[in-house]
Amino acid sequence: MKKYLFLSVTGLMAALAARADETVLDQTARTRLNVTIYNENRALIQDERTATLGDGLQNIAFSGVSDQMIPESALLTGDDVAVKEQNFNYDVLSYQTLLSKSVDTTVTLEDTNPATGKVTRRTAKLLAYNGGKPILQIGDKIEASYPGQILFNAIPKNLRAKPTLVVTVAAQKAGTRPLKLSYLSTGLSWQADYVAQISADETHMTLNGYVTLNNRSGVSYENAALSLVAGDVNIVRTPTPRMRQYKTVDAAVMENSVMAMGMAPESLGDYHLYTLPDKTDILSQQTKQVALLSAENVRIDKTYEFENVIPFSGEVKNLKPGIFVTFRNEKDNQLGLALPKGTIRLYQNAATGASLFIGENTINHTGNKETVRLYTGQAFDISADAKQTEYTRLGKDAYQATYQMTLRNGSEKPVSVLVIQTFPKSFEILSESVAGVEKTATTRAWTIPLTANAEQTLTYTVRVQND
């Protein structure tokens, strides 16, 4: 027979009602809620509720707080109120907690005769519960697999319907006033996701950005003012008090989180703050997307690159270049906003009008006037063979060598291919079939134009000094 757990109506109402020694503030007492979410799976919650207090020492119970609250970060403020003690009660009403908290108490057993429907009740003592079946003492017998129903007349002390922060405060005078609870919680995170639509001629793109929110904190945040902080905030990984580590940035967030208009970022020291213009609901166990930006006609450069593929000895065949899409994050290029780190997915319009997925990559936090460079895969129709053709030792620490790279374009359109080569130490180019550019003290690059269905050979001779 299936087993049930019952509470009497009187016991349930008594448990859910305010305890005699405390004032319960649930979500109906809330007047303002600010949620500021960081990238690192945590958020700053600022929850303001109205309370009617007496004079002197008393307990205030904030119910419905996050069950992943970091208790040592909690801060309660209010006029003429001093905090004396805080207790975070996260043992909430469930099958397991009700049984475990009722050990050594008397319960009522209810049996129903399947033939007659007659109900009989008797008392028993709950001896133990370790996560399996409860062990009961019924008279002088021990029952380890009772098939009937167990009734409870009261909820055990400190077991609550929702996670609750109980704060003992001293009020200088009686009256009604707002109380503001601020705390850090894990279980809330956000990330940026971008979708780029590249034009058929591969010169421009449309970029749309979205913020993806995840709420796994165990509670809903309804009608909340939402802010997002972009930047890598240091997190203390050991179980030591964390409030001090966040004091500087969180104090700034508390003062500035309602100032930003729209999703345009606001500079916040070494971070950026984004604020949603309208209040929103962030429901428990919900993934939510909010628009971040939209930009059209963003200029891009698409390049094919071979980097450090020419062997210092021997020969390699059928090399494939990497494909890179680059764009400048600046106002003259329809952007110029601080771009939070995230994943960017690229699509391209074909001549038929169809849109194809061509790759994805991640970007780091990107400020104004910075360049974004995305690797999207390897080219299909472009290939190369490379080899060393000559080698002469010039001494213990120097040599001279000639290299050859044959590049092929099997597509119907002309392309340019960038060949980048890094040498072990300082080098000198003695001759080259295509003029190159020195990028660094040890790196040279050549841009090789390839017409449709054609090939071209790059040959160069280099002297390398290893000392």
Short mmCIF file of C-alpha atoms in Angstrom, two decimals:
data_model
loop_
_atom_site.label_atom_id
_atom_site.label_comp_id
_atom_site.label_asym_id
_atom_site.label_seq_id
_atom_site.Cartn_x
_atom_site.Cartn_y
_atom_site.Cartn_z
CA MET A 1 0.00 0.00 0.00
CA LYS A 2 1.24 3.48 -0.84
CA LYS A 3 2.28 5.45 2.23
CA TYR A 4 1.21 9.07 2.88
CA LEU A 5 2.16 11.74 5.38
CA PHE A 6 -0.62 13.89 6.80
CA LEU A 7 -0.79 16.93 9.04
CA SER A 8 -3.97 17.87 10.85
CA VAL A 9 -5.46 21.13 9.58
CA THR A 10 -4.93 22.72 12.96
CA GLY A 11 -1.28 21.69 13.07
CA LEU A 12 -0.58 22.84 9.52
CA MET A 13 -2.17 26.25 10.02
CA ALA A 14 -0.28 26.72 13.24
CA ALA A 15 3.01 25.86 11.59
CA LEU A 16 2.53 28.18 8.65
CA ALA A 17 1.28 31.06 10.76
CA ALA A 18 3.63 33.51 12.45
CA ARG A 19 5.40 32.13 15.49
CA ALA A 20 4.46 33.91 18.67
CA ASP A 21 7.96 35.25 19.19
CA GLU A 22 8.61 36.66 15.71
CA THR A 23 7.26 38.91 12.96
CA VAL A 24 7.08 37.06 9.64
CA LEU A 25 7.73 39.09 6.48
CA ASP A 26 6.75 37.12 3.38
CA GLN A 27 6.73 38.27 -0.25
CA THR A 28 3.43 40.15 0.23
CA ALA A 29 5.33 42.62 2.44
CA ARG A 30 7.85 43.34 -0.31
CA THR A 31 8.03 46.88 -1.68
CA ARG A 32 11.20 46.67 -3.80
CA LEU A 33 13.44 43.93 -5.17
CA ASN A 34 16.78 44.44 -6.95
CA VAL A 35 18.69 41.48 -8.39
CA THR A 36 22.27 42.04 -9.60
CA ILE A 37 23.76 38.95 -11.26
CA TYR A 38 27.45 38.29 -11.85
CA ASN A 39 29.08 35.96 -14.37
CA GLU A 40 30.46 33.72 -11.61
CA ASN A 41 27.23 31.91 -10.58
CA ARG A 42 26.15 34.31 -7.90
CA ALA A 43 23.99 37.36 -7.38
CA LEU A 44 23.43 40.25 -5.02
CA ILE A 45 19.82 40.30 -3.80
CA GLN A 46 18.40 43.51 -2.30
CA ASP A 47 14.97 42.77 -0.85
CA GLU A 48 13.01 45.59 0.84
CA ARG A 49 9.91 44.74 2.88
CA THR A 50 7.65 46.72 5.20
CA ALA A 51 7.52 45.61 8.85
CA THR A 52 5.47 46.66 11.87
CA LEU A 53 7.77 46.35 14.88
CA GLY A 54 7.36 46.66 18.58
CA ASP A 55 9.72 48.43 20.91
CA GLY A 56 12.82 46.51 22.06
CA LEU A 57 14.26 43.09 21.26
CA GLN A 58 12.34 40.92 18.75
CA ASN A 59 12.73 38.41 15.90
CA ILE A 60 12.10 39.26 12.23
CA ALA A 61 11.64 36.32 9.84
CA PHE A 62 12.33 36.98 6.14
CA SER A 63 10.66 34.01 4.45
CA GLY A 64 11.11 33.00 0.83
CA VAL A 65 14.78 33.95 0.57
CA SER A 66 17.15 31.99 -1.66
CA ASP A 67 17.95 28.55 -0.26
CA GLN A 68 21.47 29.08 -1.67
CA MET A 69 22.02 32.25 0.33
CA ILE A 70 25.56 32.84 1.57
CA PRO A 71 24.52 33.52 5.19
CA GLU A 72 27.66 35.40 6.21
CA SER A 73 26.97 37.97 3.48
CA ALA A 74 23.51 38.91 4.78
CA LEU A 75 22.98 42.54 5.87
CA LEU A 76 19.72 43.89 7.33
CA THR A 77 19.27 47.66 7.58
CA GLY A 78 16.42 49.88 8.75
CA ASP A 79 15.77 53.09 10.65
CA ASP A 80 16.25 52.79 14.42
CA VAL A 81 16.99 49.05 14.13
CA ALA A 82 20.14 47.27 15.35
CA VAL A 83 20.89 43.65 14.40
CA LYS A 84 21.82 41.37 17.31
CA GLU A 85 21.74 37.87 15.74
CA GLN A 86 21.03 36.13 12.42
CA ASN A 87 19.93 32.54 11.78
CA PHE A 88 19.43 31.05 8.32
CA ASN A 89 16.88 28.22 8.45
CA TYR A 90 17.04 26.18 5.26
CA ASP A 91 15.39 23.01 6.58
CA VAL A 92 12.10 23.31 4.68
CA LEU A 93 8.97 21.18 4.83
CA SER A 94 9.36 17.90 2.92
CA TYR A 95 8.80 14.16 3.39
CA GLN A 96 12.35 13.65 4.59
CA THR A 97 12.68 16.67 6.89
CA LEU A 98 9.29 16.10 8.53
CA LEU A 99 10.25 12.56 9.46
CA SER A 100 13.82 13.34 10.53
CA LYS A 101 12.71 16.27 12.73
CA SER A 102 9.94 14.17 14.35
CA VAL A 103 12.18 11.42 15.75
CA ASP A 104 11.38 10.66 19.44
CA THR A 105 7.88 12.15 19.15
CA THR A 106 4.44 10.53 19.21
CA VAL A 107 2.59 10.22 15.89
CA THR A 108 -0.81 8.85 14.89
CA LEU A 109 -1.15 5.80 12.64
CA GLU A 110 -4.23 5.47 10.44
CA ASP A 111 -5.32 2.12 8.97
CA THR A 112 -8.19 1.54 6.56
CA ASN A 113 -9.83 -1.88 6.23
CA PRO A 114 -9.92 -2.56 2.47
CA ALA A 115 -13.00 -4.74 2.78
CA THR A 116 -15.20 -2.54 4.98
CA GLY A 117 -13.56 0.87 4.60
CA LYS A 118 -13.45 1.25 8.38
CA VAL A 119 -10.76 3.63 9.62
CA THR A 120 -8.91 2.98 12.88
CA ARG A 121 -6.27 5.11 14.53
CA ARG A 122 -3.62 4.41 17.15
CA THR A 123 -0.57 6.17 18.49
CA ALA A 124 3.06 5.19 18.02
CA LYS A 125 6.51 6.55 18.72
CA LEU A 126 8.82 7.42 15.83
CA LEU A 127 12.13 5.86 16.88
CA ALA A 128 14.34 6.55 13.91
CA TYR A 129 14.50 7.76 10.33
CA ASN A 130 17.72 7.67 8.33
CA GLY A 131 16.43 8.44 4.86
CA GLY A 132 14.85 5.03 4.29
CA LYS A 133 11.69 3.76 5.97
CA PRO A 134 10.67 5.10 9.39
CA ILE A 135 11.05 2.79 12.40
CA LEU A 136 8.05 2.89 14.74
CA GLN A 137 7.31 1.56 18.22
CA ILE A 138 3.69 0.36 18.33
CA GLY A 139 2.91 -0.83 21.83
CA ASP A 140 5.64 -3.32 22.69
CA LYS A 141 6.47 -4.07 19.04
CA ILE A 142 8.97 -2.46 16.64
CA GLU A 143 7.65 -1.83 13.13
CA ALA A 144 10.18 -1.18 10.33
CA SER A 145 7.80 -1.35 7.36
CA TYR A 146 4.48 0.14 8.38
CA PRO A 147 2.02 0.03 5.42
CA GLY A 148 -0.51 2.62 6.56
CA GLN A 149 -0.65 6.39 6.89
CA ILE A 150 1.30 8.46 9.41
CA LEU A 151 -0.40 11.59 10.77
CA PHE A 152 1.42 14.50 12.38
CA ASN A 153 -0.35 17.08 14.52
CA ALA A 154 2.41 19.69 14.39
CA ILE A 155 5.41 20.71 12.35
CA PRO A 156 8.64 20.38 14.36
CA LYS A 157 10.36 23.49 15.63
CA ASN A 158 12.58 25.32 13.09
CA LEU A 159 11.06 23.42 10.15
CA ARG A 160 9.53 25.95 7.78
CA ALA A 161 7.55 26.02 4.57
CA LYS A 162 10.23 28.14 2.84
CA PRO A 163 13.90 29.02 3.47
CA THR A 164 13.87 31.76 6.10
CA LEU A 165 16.38 34.20 7.54
CA VAL A 166 15.51 34.98 11.17
CA VAL A 167 17.11 38.16 12.47
CA THR A 168 17.03 39.26 16.09
CA VAL A 169 16.85 43.04 16.20
CA ALA A 170 16.55 45.78 18.78
CA ALA A 171 14.12 48.51 17.73
CA GLN A 172 14.48 51.87 19.43
CA LYS A 173 10.78 52.59 18.97
CA ALA A 174 7.63 50.81 17.80
CA GLY A 175 6.13 51.52 14.40
CA THR A 176 5.99 50.58 10.72
CA ARG A 177 9.12 51.02 8.60
CA PRO A 178 10.94 49.51 5.59
CA LEU A 179 13.64 46.92 6.23
CA LYS A 180 16.21 46.16 3.55
CA LEU A 181 17.85 42.75 3.38
CA SER A 182 20.92 42.42 1.13
CA TYR A 183 22.71 39.13 0.61
CA LEU A 184 24.75 37.12 -1.88
CA SER A 185 23.40 33.91 -3.34
CA THR A 186 24.72 31.21 -5.60
CA GLY A 187 22.45 29.51 -8.14
CA LEU A 188 22.00 32.60 -10.33
CA SER A 189 24.12 33.19 -13.40
CA TRP A 190 24.08 34.87 -16.78
CA GLN A 191 25.99 34.74 -20.00
CA ALA A 192 25.96 36.64 -23.26
CA ASP A 193 25.00 34.87 -26.49
CA TYR A 194 25.46 36.46 -29.89
CA VAL A 195 24.08 35.60 -33.31
CA ALA A 196 25.90 36.98 -36.37
CA GLN A 197 24.34 36.88 -39.85
CA ILE A 198 27.08 37.36 -42.47
CA SER A 199 26.18 38.83 -45.85
CA ALA A 200 26.54 36.79 -49.04
CA ASP A 201 29.53 38.89 -50.15
CA GLU A 202 31.21 38.34 -46.75
CA THR A 203 31.87 42.03 -46.12
CA HIS A 204 29.24 42.89 -43.49
CA MET A 205 27.15 41.24 -40.81
CA THR A 206 24.14 41.83 -38.57
CA LEU A 207 24.95 41.17 -34.92
CA ASN A 208 22.31 40.47 -32.28
CA GLY A 209 23.19 39.93 -28.64
CA TYR A 210 21.13 38.30 -25.93
CA VAL A 211 21.55 37.79 -22.20
CA THR A 212 20.74 34.26 -21.04
CA LEU A 213 19.76 34.08 -17.35
CA ASN A 214 19.65 30.88 -15.31
CA ASN A 215 17.88 30.72 -11.96
CA ARG A 216 18.71 27.60 -9.94
CA SER A 217 18.60 29.32 -6.56
CA GLY A 218 15.37 27.63 -5.45
CA VAL A 219 13.20 30.76 -5.31
CA SER A 220 11.46 33.09 -7.79
CA TYR A 221 12.23 36.82 -8.01
CA GLU A 222 9.06 38.52 -9.21
CA ASN A 223 8.78 42.13 -10.39
CA ALA A 224 12.51 42.60 -9.89
CA ALA A 225 14.80 45.37 -11.12
CA LEU A 226 17.47 43.38 -12.92
CA SER A 227 21.12 44.39 -13.34
CA LEU A 228 24.06 42.43 -14.74
CA VAL A 229 27.73 42.91 -13.94
CA ALA A 230 30.23 42.02 -16.68
CA GLY A 231 33.75 41.39 -15.47
CA ASP A 232 35.71 38.75 -13.61
CA VAL A 233 35.17 39.46 -9.91
CA ASN A 234 37.49 37.60 -7.55
CA ILE A 235 35.77 34.79 -5.67
CA VAL A 236 37.11 33.27 -2.45
CA ARG A 237 36.95 29.50 -3.00
CA THR A 238 37.51 28.44 0.61
CA PRO A 239 34.60 28.34 3.10
CA THR A 240 35.61 31.56 4.85
CA PRO A 241 33.46 34.71 5.19
CA ARG A 242 33.05 36.27 1.78
CA MET A 243 31.35 39.58 2.49
CA ARG A 244 34.63 41.50 2.79
CA GLN A 245 35.83 40.22 -0.58
CA TYR A 246 32.78 41.78 -2.23
CA LYS A 247 32.46 44.91 -0.16
CA THR A 248 33.95 47.35 -2.68
CA VAL A 249 32.14 46.21 -5.82
CA ASP A 250 28.86 45.35 -4.10
CA ALA A 251 28.65 48.70 -2.37
CA ALA A 252 29.06 50.31 -5.77
CA VAL A 253 26.39 48.08 -7.24
CA MET A 254 23.99 48.98 -4.43
CA GLU A 255 24.38 52.65 -5.26
CA ASN A 256 24.37 52.39 -9.07
CA SER A 257 22.25 49.37 -10.01
CA VAL A 258 19.12 51.47 -10.66
CA MET A 259 20.83 54.29 -12.57
CA ALA A 260 21.49 52.73 -15.96
CA MET A 261 18.82 53.25 -18.63
CA GLY A 262 18.30 50.47 -21.14
CA MET A 263 20.82 47.71 -21.68
CA ALA A 264 23.62 50.13 -22.57
CA PRO A 265 26.52 49.37 -20.25
CA GLU A 266 27.59 51.73 -17.51
CA SER A 267 31.22 51.80 -16.41
CA LEU A 268 31.61 50.52 -12.86
CA GLY A 269 35.28 50.82 -11.99
CA ASP A 270 36.92 47.90 -13.76
CA TYR A 271 33.53 46.33 -14.56
CA HIS A 272 30.48 47.14 -16.67
CA LEU A 273 26.92 47.29 -15.40
CA TYR A 274 23.87 46.51 -17.57
CA THR A 275 20.38 47.32 -16.28
CA LEU A 276 17.12 46.14 -17.80
CA PRO A 277 14.83 49.17 -18.36
CA ASP A 278 11.69 47.38 -17.12
CA LYS A 279 11.11 45.11 -14.16
CA THR A 280 10.91 41.40 -14.88
CA ASP A 281 10.13 38.02 -13.31
CA ILE A 282 13.00 35.57 -12.82
CA LEU A 283 11.19 32.36 -11.97
CA SER A 284 12.67 29.40 -10.14
CA GLN A 285 14.23 26.77 -12.43
CA GLN A 286 13.89 29.11 -15.40
CA THR A 287 16.18 29.98 -18.30
CA LYS A 288 15.33 33.44 -19.61
CA GLN A 289 16.67 35.46 -22.56
CA VAL A 290 16.71 39.26 -22.72
CA ALA A 291 17.79 41.36 -25.72
CA LEU A 292 21.16 43.05 -25.24
CA LEU A 293 22.01 44.72 -28.56
CA SER A 294 21.26 44.76 -32.27
CA ALA A 295 23.59 46.18 -34.93
CA GLU A 296 23.37 46.10 -38.72
CA ASN A 297 26.00 46.64 -41.44
CA VAL A 298 28.93 45.80 -39.18
CA ARG A 299 32.04 45.64 -41.36
CA ILE A 300 33.98 42.39 -41.17
CA ASP A 301 37.13 40.90 -42.65
CA LYS A 302 37.19 37.23 -43.56
CA THR A 303 40.69 35.77 -43.91
CA TYR A 304 42.27 32.41 -44.68
CA GLU A 305 45.43 31.81 -42.69
CA PHE A 306 48.27 29.30 -42.55
CA GLU A 307 50.30 29.79 -39.38
CA ASN A 308 53.57 27.99 -38.71
CA VAL A 309 52.81 25.12 -41.09
CA ILE A 310 56.00 25.32 -43.21
CA PRO A 311 58.31 22.59 -41.85
CA PHE A 312 61.90 23.38 -40.87
CA SER A 313 62.80 20.09 -42.54
CA GLY A 314 61.01 17.56 -44.73
CA GLU A 315 57.66 18.05 -46.46
CA VAL A 316 53.94 18.26 -45.58
CA LYS A 317 50.98 17.94 -47.96
CA ASN A 318 47.33 18.94 -48.22
CA LEU A 319 47.40 21.56 -45.50
CA LYS A 320 44.13 23.44 -44.87
CA PRO A 321 43.98 27.10 -43.79
CA GLY A 322 42.00 28.31 -40.83
CA ILE A 323 39.07 30.65 -41.47
CA PHE A 324 38.88 33.82 -39.36
CA VAL A 325 36.21 36.51 -39.13
CA THR A 326 37.40 39.81 -37.64
CA PHE A 327 35.50 42.97 -36.76
CA ARG A 328 36.21 46.17 -34.89
CA ASN A 329 34.10 47.06 -31.86
CA GLU A 330 33.74 50.80 -32.38
CA LYS A 331 31.07 53.41 -33.02
CA ASP A 332 32.14 53.94 -36.64
CA ASN A 333 31.37 50.26 -37.17
CA GLN A 334 27.83 50.42 -35.69
CA LEU A 335 29.06 49.08 -32.33
CA GLY A 336 31.26 50.67 -29.66
CA LEU A 337 29.48 49.09 -26.66
CA ALA A 338 31.26 46.99 -24.06
CA LEU A 339 30.58 43.41 -25.18
CA PRO A 340 30.35 40.87 -22.32
CA LYS A 341 32.10 37.56 -22.79
CA GLY A 342 30.00 34.82 -24.33
CA THR A 343 29.44 32.59 -27.33
CA ILE A 344 28.94 33.98 -30.83
CA ARG A 345 27.32 31.79 -33.49
CA LEU A 346 27.78 32.69 -37.14
CA TYR A 347 25.37 32.18 -40.01
CA GLN A 348 25.87 33.12 -43.65
CA ASN A 349 23.39 34.00 -46.37
CA ALA A 350 23.84 31.85 -49.46
CA ALA A 351 23.06 33.13 -52.96
CA THR A 352 19.80 31.14 -52.87
CA GLY A 353 18.69 33.09 -49.82
CA ALA A 354 19.15 30.16 -47.43
CA SER A 355 20.97 30.75 -44.15
CA LEU A 356 23.67 28.28 -43.12
CA PHE A 357 25.47 27.80 -39.81
CA ILE A 358 29.21 28.27 -40.45
CA GLY A 359 30.74 28.05 -36.98
CA GLU A 360 30.88 29.39 -33.45
CA ASN A 361 33.45 30.65 -30.99
CA THR A 362 33.72 32.50 -27.72
CA ILE A 363 34.69 36.10 -27.14
CA ASN A 364 36.20 37.57 -24.00
CA HIS A 365 35.00 40.81 -22.40
CA THR A 366 35.60 43.28 -25.25
CA GLY A 367 35.79 47.02 -24.66
CA ASN A 368 35.27 49.92 -27.03
CA LYS A 369 37.78 50.12 -29.92
CA GLU A 370 38.95 46.55 -29.41
CA THR A 371 39.07 43.93 -32.18
CA VAL A 372 37.21 40.62 -32.12
CA ARG A 373 38.83 37.75 -34.00
CA LEU A 374 36.87 34.53 -34.44
CA TYR A 375 38.15 31.18 -35.69
CA THR A 376 35.28 29.45 -37.51
CA GLY A 377 36.85 26.32 -39.02
CA GLN A 378 38.99 25.14 -41.94
CA ALA A 379 38.55 25.97 -45.63
CA PHE A 380 37.38 23.18 -47.94
CA ASP A 381 38.59 24.38 -51.36
CA ILE A 382 41.94 25.88 -50.35
CA SER A 383 45.00 23.72 -49.67
CA ALA A 384 48.79 23.83 -49.71
CA ASP A 385 51.94 21.72 -49.79
CA ALA A 386 55.11 22.95 -48.08
CA LYS A 387 58.70 21.75 -47.90
CA GLN A 388 62.29 22.72 -47.23
CA THR A 389 64.30 22.69 -50.51
CA GLU A 390 67.77 23.78 -49.33
CA TYR A 391 69.65 23.88 -46.02
CA THR A 392 73.18 25.14 -45.20
CA ARG A 393 74.77 25.18 -41.74
CA LEU A 394 76.66 28.51 -41.30
CA GLY A 395 78.16 27.71 -37.94
CA LYS A 396 77.21 26.47 -34.52
CA ASP A 397 74.36 28.97 -34.03
CA ALA A 398 73.30 29.92 -37.57
CA TYR A 399 71.91 28.38 -40.71
CA GLN A 400 70.48 29.34 -44.10
CA ALA A 401 67.51 27.57 -45.68
CA THR A 402 65.09 27.85 -48.59
CA TYR A 403 61.41 26.93 -48.26
CA GLN A 404 58.67 26.45 -50.80
CA MET A 405 54.90 26.52 -50.32
CA THR A 406 52.47 25.80 -53.15
CA LEU A 407 48.95 27.12 -52.50
CA ARG A 408 45.86 26.02 -54.45
CA ASN A 409 42.41 27.58 -54.78
CA GLY A 410 39.80 25.12 -56.00
CA SER A 411 36.84 27.49 -55.63
CA GLU A 412 35.13 29.66 -58.25
CA LYS A 413 36.05 32.92 -56.54
CA PRO A 414 39.40 34.67 -56.00
CA VAL A 415 40.76 34.70 -52.44
CA SER A 416 43.74 36.00 -50.52
CA VAL A 417 45.61 33.72 -48.15
CA LEU A 418 47.80 34.91 -45.29
CA VAL A 419 50.91 32.82 -44.54
CA ILE A 420 52.49 33.48 -41.15
CA GLN A 421 55.80 31.95 -40.07
CA THR A 422 57.64 32.29 -36.77
CA PHE A 423 61.38 31.60 -36.62
CA PRO A 424 63.31 30.36 -33.57
CA LYS A 425 65.49 33.48 -33.14
CA SER A 426 66.38 36.63 -35.08
CA PHE A 427 66.17 36.14 -38.83
CA GLU A 428 66.96 37.84 -42.16
CA ILE A 429 65.06 37.24 -45.40
CA LEU A 430 67.59 36.99 -48.22
CA SER A 431 65.06 36.54 -51.03
CA GLU A 432 61.31 35.97 -51.46
CA SER A 433 59.00 35.45 -54.43
CA VAL A 434 56.21 37.49 -52.78
CA ALA A 435 56.99 40.55 -50.68
CA GLY A 436 56.33 39.88 -47.01
CA VAL A 437 55.88 42.00 -43.88
CA GLU A 438 57.77 41.63 -40.62
CA LYS A 439 55.16 41.34 -37.86
CA THR A 440 57.53 40.88 -34.91
CA ALA A 441 61.24 40.34 -34.35
CA THR A 442 60.76 36.62 -35.06
CA THR A 443 57.66 36.57 -37.32
CA ARG A 444 57.03 37.34 -41.00
CA ALA A 445 53.78 37.25 -42.98
CA TRP A 446 52.99 36.98 -46.69
CA THR A 447 49.64 37.73 -48.38
CA ILE A 448 49.18 35.40 -51.36
CA PRO A 449 46.46 36.30 -53.90
CA LEU A 450 44.84 33.29 -55.57
CA THR A 451 42.56 33.60 -58.56
CA ALA A 452 39.72 31.12 -59.09
CA ASN A 453 40.86 27.54 -59.76
CA ALA A 454 44.53 28.52 -59.69
CA GLU A 455 47.68 27.96 -57.68
CA GLN A 456 50.70 30.04 -56.70
CA THR A 457 54.05 29.21 -55.12
CA LEU A 458 55.73 31.15 -52.33
CA THR A 459 59.50 30.66 -52.10
CA TYR A 460 61.82 32.37 -49.64
CA THR A 461 65.37 32.02 -48.35
CA VAL A 462 66.08 32.91 -44.75
CA ARG A 463 69.18 33.21 -42.58
CA VAL A 464 68.55 32.44 -38.91
CA GLN A 465 70.81 33.33 -36.01
CA ASN A 466 70.10 31.26 -32.88
CA ASP A 467 72.34 33.03 -30.35
#
